[in-house]
Amino acid sequence: MEQENILPVLYDLVVTIGSEISVKPLLARTLQRLLYHTSFSAGFICLDVPPCQKDSGVVEVKLDAVVGDFDLIGVIGKPIALPRELVCEAAGRETEQAALLSSLRCTQTQYKAYLRLPIDHCGVIVLLAAEIPETSLPLTTMLQPVLAHLAKAIVLCRNNDAHTSGLVNQRDLLEKVFESSYSGVMITDAGQQIIEINPAFTRITGYPSQEVYGKNPHLLASGRHDHDFYRGMWTEIESSGHWEGEIWNRRKNGEVYPSWLNIDAVRAQTGALLYYVGMFSDISKRKEAEAQIHQLAFYDPLTKLPNRRLLIERLQQAFAVGARSGQHGAVLFIDLDNFKTLNDTKGHDIGDQLLSEVAERLNTCVRDGDTVARLGGDEFVVVLESLTAIPGEAAAQADIVAEKIRDVLSRPYQLARHIHYSTPSIGVVLFMGYQQNLDDVLKYADTAMYQAKTAGRNTIRFYDPVMQAAIEARAELEEELRHALERQQLSLHYQIQVDSRNHPLGAEVLLRWQHPKRGLVSPAQFIPLAEESGLIVSIGSWVLQTACIQLKTWQNNAYTRDLTLAVNVSAKQFRSPDFVAQVQRTLVETGAKPGLLKLELTESIVLENVEDTIAKMRELKLLRVSFSMDDFGTGYSSLQYLKQLPLDQIKIDQSFVRDIVTDPSDAAIVQTIIAMSEVLGLNVIAEGVETEEQREFLDLRGCHAFQGFLFGRPVPLQDFEARLRESNVYL
Ligand code: C2E
Ligand code: MG
Ligand code: MG
């Protein structure tokens, strides 16, 4: 420790010792300050030890104060049993360090250094350091002289009254300390007017003495703290005589800087307030150093990505979040194929360039809360959070990101004057809460990555074979869906919608995929797939066109010309910038009457971007196209947005209709939806009506439009038209 850092500590000891009753709190504070001058993680504890009984092997000590170790703070005031020789005998026996440290096992910090200072017969101060910077002197070497000084000071103060002690009487020493102190010192009178400052004050603040004498220290205020902060500070000084903490101040040149400030109220023996002594050090350098240490400790210097240590921390957090939310997360283990060859043939500089570029590209593939880390070499790990709770779907989500990464990393790299091609092998493992342990998850992801390598590189592999099979099946399905349109495997089914008198109002068109081998594939299975792959845009426009052609055909028959067709619109389709134009074009090309076309939106579409939704709906409404809110009640159902939307109809979701007769809460929800629709001037239709009781219940409560198996299942056009003929003899 540098001499200049010891001086203010000693000075402080001398200035305040007169008013202290107990030495230990003073020492605690002094040491705290001392540690603040060292810019590495250290802590000390102050133990209260009763007079040692010779015969007892164990002494109960009390933890008085703790600095720097938050785990230990919890045990302040609690008795701890320590071996007698650790606290009672003369200090410094190396062999006993381990024993003391293990007695303090309540802390998670691994202490590597330890120093002990007995205080007469009643206490001992133990200095601990969690980490010792390799570059600096050992902690013991740095702090031993300081402790020696402290010990001497304590003995002096104990033996004499402070005023007659050699320390206080040595005015020269005091003066010297004051003058040469590294910390800024200011002394004010009881009315808080500055009466003395030292040279360090001027050096730190920029104010010479003549500019501050007689002024209030508030002239240093930075404006960064509010009234409550200062009020709290003064309350503490008044009650305990002391305050210390971090504070932002302003230099004369306007620059704001962080400082560590101690303020002591100095009182006469009568108790009358004499002075305030403020001591502060500029800790901006220390803060910078801390930030730098943090950067070094948690980030990879080459790519600036989180390193393994931070990765583990983030994974722990992700586990905790997953345990609470029930959502999955995923770890993607990424290794660059043939990286070693590049390094060996083109040199490390080029290799480094590639790694930096890979890091940048990886960051573009993930969302804000996700983590991209570098483990070292050409190994990267991506942690995805907040995937869905359903394992198959979560795997699909992780797969989409993995595919994106594979694609992005496979694009050519410009390294110096070379174009380089690189591919990754990616291993994926899902996790949820604490179902697996962290090391295992990383190990599994690593294993999966090796499987990807064995499978021929530039490949993604899931650790779980079931997931892998599901992902492969999905990929296959997607490939087949890609060709479904051109191979004419897609068709529309029509499900009738009727009024209270069972008269047809129209139909909802529902997509069907007739797969040559799998048979009829449900839209619930392939619509999400079509969404993710973007195929929905072309499929959706085909549905729209087919529906409009049908509307046009029906227009030629007096008995079908008023039938409406409801078409489901998916999020990606609706969000595509030319959706409005596409609908418009389809209407013009087919000649369908826009008033008969009803578009079904879901709440999730609307909520994704309310403004865009409203704008698009308005434009389409100008053409007379109408809108129905599908699956109503299953989403957020916020009245706020409902009022803003230019809707025509609300479609009560089938999940409420199912138990409407037996479940009072479903019945209540449905009644509320009907009442609300009336208020908003919307018409209402119920879907999933399967029984006469349900129909009657709804009809009695004001819902007069229905869709469901009771009236007809979704069927091909011919069957639908046959069904129409049944209800209308003229068709
Ligand atoms: P949705 O729009 O809510 O369609 C209603 C679903 O309920 C249909 O399932 C229909 O067959 C079923 N359903 C109708 N009446 C009853 C009933 O009385 N009882 C029961 N249990 N179910 C009934 P489907 O055809 O399997 O369609 C599922 C979902 O797939 C649709 O839900 C819709 O979200 C989506 N979908 C279907 N066709 C298309 C399309 O062309 N484009 C888009 N984007 N999505 C579509
Ligand atoms: Mg629908
Ligand atoms: Mg629905």
mmCIF file with all atom_site columns, N, CA and C in Angstrom, residues 222-243:
data_model
loop_
_atom_site.group_PDB
_atom_site.id
_atom_site.type_symbol
_atom_site.label_atom_id
_atom_site.label_alt_id
_atom_site.label_comp_id
_atom_site.label_asym_id
_atom_site.label_entity_id
_atom_site.label_seq_id
_atom_site.pdbx_PDB_ins_code
_atom_site.Cartn_x
_atom_site.Cartn_y
_atom_site.Cartn_z
_atom_site.occupancy
_atom_site.B_iso_or_equiv
_atom_site.pdbx_formal_charge
_atom_site.auth_seq_id
_atom_site.auth_comp_id
_atom_site.auth_asym_id
_atom_site.auth_atom_id
_atom_site.pdbx_PDB_model_num
ATOM 1  N N  . SER A 1 222 ? -23.290 18.219 -7.160 1.00 0.00 ? 222 SER A N  1
ATOM 2  C CA . SER A 1 222 ? -23.319 17.954 -8.597 1.00 0.00 ? 222 SER A CA 1
ATOM 3  C C  . SER A 1 222 ? -24.713 18.113 -9.175 1.00 0.00 ? 222 SER A C  1
ATOM 4  N N  . GLY A 1 223 ? -25.723 18.086 -8.317 1.00 0.00 ? 223 GLY A N  1
ATOM 5  C CA . GLY A 1 223 ? -27.090 18.123 -8.824 1.00 0.00 ? 223 GLY A CA 1
ATOM 6  C C  . GLY A 1 223 ? -27.623 16.735 -9.126 1.00 0.00 ? 223 GLY A C  1
ATOM 7  N N  . ARG A 1 224 ? -26.790 15.717 -8.889 1.00 0.00 ? 224 ARG A N  1
ATOM 8  C CA . ARG A 1 224 ? -27.245 14.357 -9.198 1.00 0.00 ? 224 ARG A CA 1
ATOM 9  C C  . ARG A 1 224 ? -28.040 13.717 -8.069 1.00 0.00 ? 224 ARG A C  1
ATOM 10 N N  . HIS A 1 225 ? -27.974 14.300 -6.884 1.00 0.00 ? 225 HIS A N  1
ATOM 11 C CA . HIS A 1 225 ? -28.720 13.716 -5.765 1.00 0.00 ? 225 HIS A CA 1
ATOM 12 C C  . HIS A 1 225 ? -29.874 14.624 -5.387 1.00 0.00 ? 225 HIS A C  1
ATOM 13 N N  . ASP A 1 226 ? -30.952 14.006 -4.965 1.00 0.00 ? 226 ASP A N  1
ATOM 14 C CA . ASP A 1 226 ? -32.119 14.825 -4.625 1.00 0.00 ? 226 ASP A CA 1
ATOM 15 C C  . ASP A 1 226 ? -32.072 15.243 -3.147 1.00 0.00 ? 226 ASP A C  1
ATOM 16 N N  . HIS A 1 227 ? -33.111 15.994 -2.755 1.00 0.00 ? 227 HIS A N  1
ATOM 17 C CA . HIS A 1 227 ? -33.160 16.499 -1.382 1.00 0.00 ? 227 HIS A CA 1
ATOM 18 C C  . HIS A 1 227 ? -33.142 15.375 -0.360 1.00 0.00 ? 227 HIS A C  1
ATOM 19 N N  . ASP A 1 228 ? -33.865 14.299 -0.683 1.00 0.00 ? 228 ASP A N  1
ATOM 20 C CA . ASP A 1 228 ? -33.960 13.180 0.261  1.00 0.00 ? 228 ASP A CA 1
ATOM 21 C C  . ASP A 1 228 ? -32.586 12.623 0.598  1.00 0.00 ? 228 ASP A C  1
ATOM 22 N N  . PHE A 1 229 ? -31.725 12.581 -0.420 1.00 0.00 ? 229 PHE A N  1
ATOM 23 C CA . PHE A 1 229 ? -30.378 12.055 -0.211 1.00 0.00 ? 229 PHE A CA 1
ATOM 24 C C  . PHE A 1 229 ? -29.646 12.879 0.850  1.00 0.00 ? 229 PHE A C  1
ATOM 25 N N  . TYR A 1 230 ? -29.663 14.216 0.671  1.00 0.00 ? 230 TYR A N  1
ATOM 26 C CA . TYR A 1 230 ? -28.933 15.072 1.620  1.00 0.00 ? 230 TYR A CA 1
ATOM 27 C C  . TYR A 1 230 ? -29.605 15.072 2.991  1.00 0.00 ? 230 TYR A C  1
ATOM 28 N N  . ARG A 1 231 ? -30.942 15.006 2.956  1.00 0.00 ? 231 ARG A N  1
ATOM 29 C CA . ARG A 1 231 ? -31.652 15.003 4.234  1.00 0.00 ? 231 ARG A CA 1
ATOM 30 C C  . ARG A 1 231 ? -31.253 13.753 5.030  1.00 0.00 ? 231 ARG A C  1
ATOM 31 N N  . GLY A 1 232 ? -31.207 12.617 4.335  1.00 0.00 ? 232 GLY A N  1
ATOM 32 C CA . GLY A 1 232 ? -30.828 11.352 4.973  1.00 0.00 ? 232 GLY A CA 1
ATOM 33 C C  . GLY A 1 232 ? -29.429 11.440 5.558  1.00 0.00 ? 232 GLY A C  1
ATOM 34 N N  . MET A 1 233 ? -28.544 12.061 4.787  1.00 0.00 ? 233 MET A N  1
ATOM 35 C CA . MET A 1 233 ? -27.151 12.198 5.205  1.00 0.00 ? 233 MET A CA 1
ATOM 36 C C  . MET A 1 233 ? -27.057 13.006 6.495  1.00 0.00 ? 233 MET A C  1
ATOM 37 N N  . TRP A 1 234 ? -27.752 14.130 6.529  1.00 0.00 ? 234 TRP A N  1
ATOM 38 C CA . TRP A 1 234 ? -27.656 14.992 7.719  1.00 0.00 ? 234 TRP A CA 1
ATOM 39 C C  . TRP A 1 234 ? -28.354 14.389 8.923  1.00 0.00 ? 234 TRP A C  1
ATOM 40 N N  . THR A 1 235 ? -29.424 13.672 8.677  1.00 0.00 ? 235 THR A N  1
ATOM 41 C CA . THR A 1 235 ? -30.096 12.993 9.798  1.00 0.00 ? 235 THR A CA 1
ATOM 42 C C  . THR A 1 235 ? -29.133 12.014 10.441 1.00 0.00 ? 235 THR A C  1
ATOM 43 N N  . GLU A 1 236 ? -28.389 11.302 9.577  1.00 0.00 ? 236 GLU A N  1
ATOM 44 C CA . GLU A 1 236 ? -27.466 10.311 10.123 1.00 0.00 ? 236 GLU A CA 1
ATOM 45 C C  . GLU A 1 236 ? -26.326 10.979 10.888 1.00 0.00 ? 236 GLU A C  1
ATOM 46 N N  . ILE A 1 237 ? -25.816 12.078 10.332 1.00 0.00 ? 237 ILE A N  1
ATOM 47 C CA . ILE A 1 237 ? -24.721 12.771 11.028 1.00 0.00 ? 237 ILE A CA 1
ATOM 48 C C  . ILE A 1 237 ? -25.199 13.260 12.393 1.00 0.00 ? 237 ILE A C  1
ATOM 49 N N  . GLU A 1 238 ? -26.431 13.785 12.418 1.00 0.00 ? 238 GLU A N  1
ATOM 50 C CA . GLU A 1 238 ? -26.935 14.287 13.690 1.00 0.00 ? 238 GLU A CA 1
ATOM 51 C C  . GLU A 1 238 ? -27.152 13.183 14.713 1.00 0.00 ? 238 GLU A C  1
ATOM 52 N N  . SER A 1 239 ? -27.631 12.033 14.233 1.00 0.00 ? 239 SER A N  1
ATOM 53 C CA . SER A 1 239 ? -27.916 10.977 15.211 1.00 0.00 ? 239 SER A CA 1
ATOM 54 C C  . SER A 1 239 ? -26.664 10.185 15.589 1.00 0.00 ? 239 SER A C  1
ATOM 55 N N  . SER A 1 240 ? -25.796 9.882  14.612 1.00 0.00 ? 240 SER A N  1
ATOM 56 C CA . SER A 1 240 ? -24.653 9.018  14.956 1.00 0.00 ? 240 SER A CA 1
ATOM 57 C C  . SER A 1 240 ? -23.321 9.760  14.930 1.00 0.00 ? 240 SER A C  1
ATOM 58 N N  . GLY A 1 241 ? -23.332 10.982 14.464 1.00 0.00 ? 241 GLY A N  1
ATOM 59 C CA . GLY A 1 241 ? -22.088 11.741 14.409 1.00 0.00 ? 241 GLY A CA 1
ATOM 60 C C  . GLY A 1 241 ? -21.252 11.418 13.186 1.00 0.00 ? 241 GLY A C  1
ATOM 61 N N  . HIS A 1 242 ? -21.792 10.565 12.313 1.00 0.00 ? 242 HIS A N  1
ATOM 62 C CA . HIS A 1 242 ? -20.958 10.145 11.187 1.00 0.00 ? 242 HIS A CA 1
ATOM 63 C C  . HIS A 1 242 ? -21.803 9.792  9.974  1.00 0.00 ? 242 HIS A C  1
ATOM 64 N N  . TRP A 1 243 ? -21.244 10.053 8.813  1.00 0.00 ? 243 TRP A N  1
ATOM 65 C CA . TRP A 1 243 ? -21.864 9.563  7.572  1.00 0.00 ? 243 TRP A CA 1
ATOM 66 C C  . TRP A 1 243 ? -20.746 9.233  6.615  1.00 0.00 ? 243 TRP A C  1
#
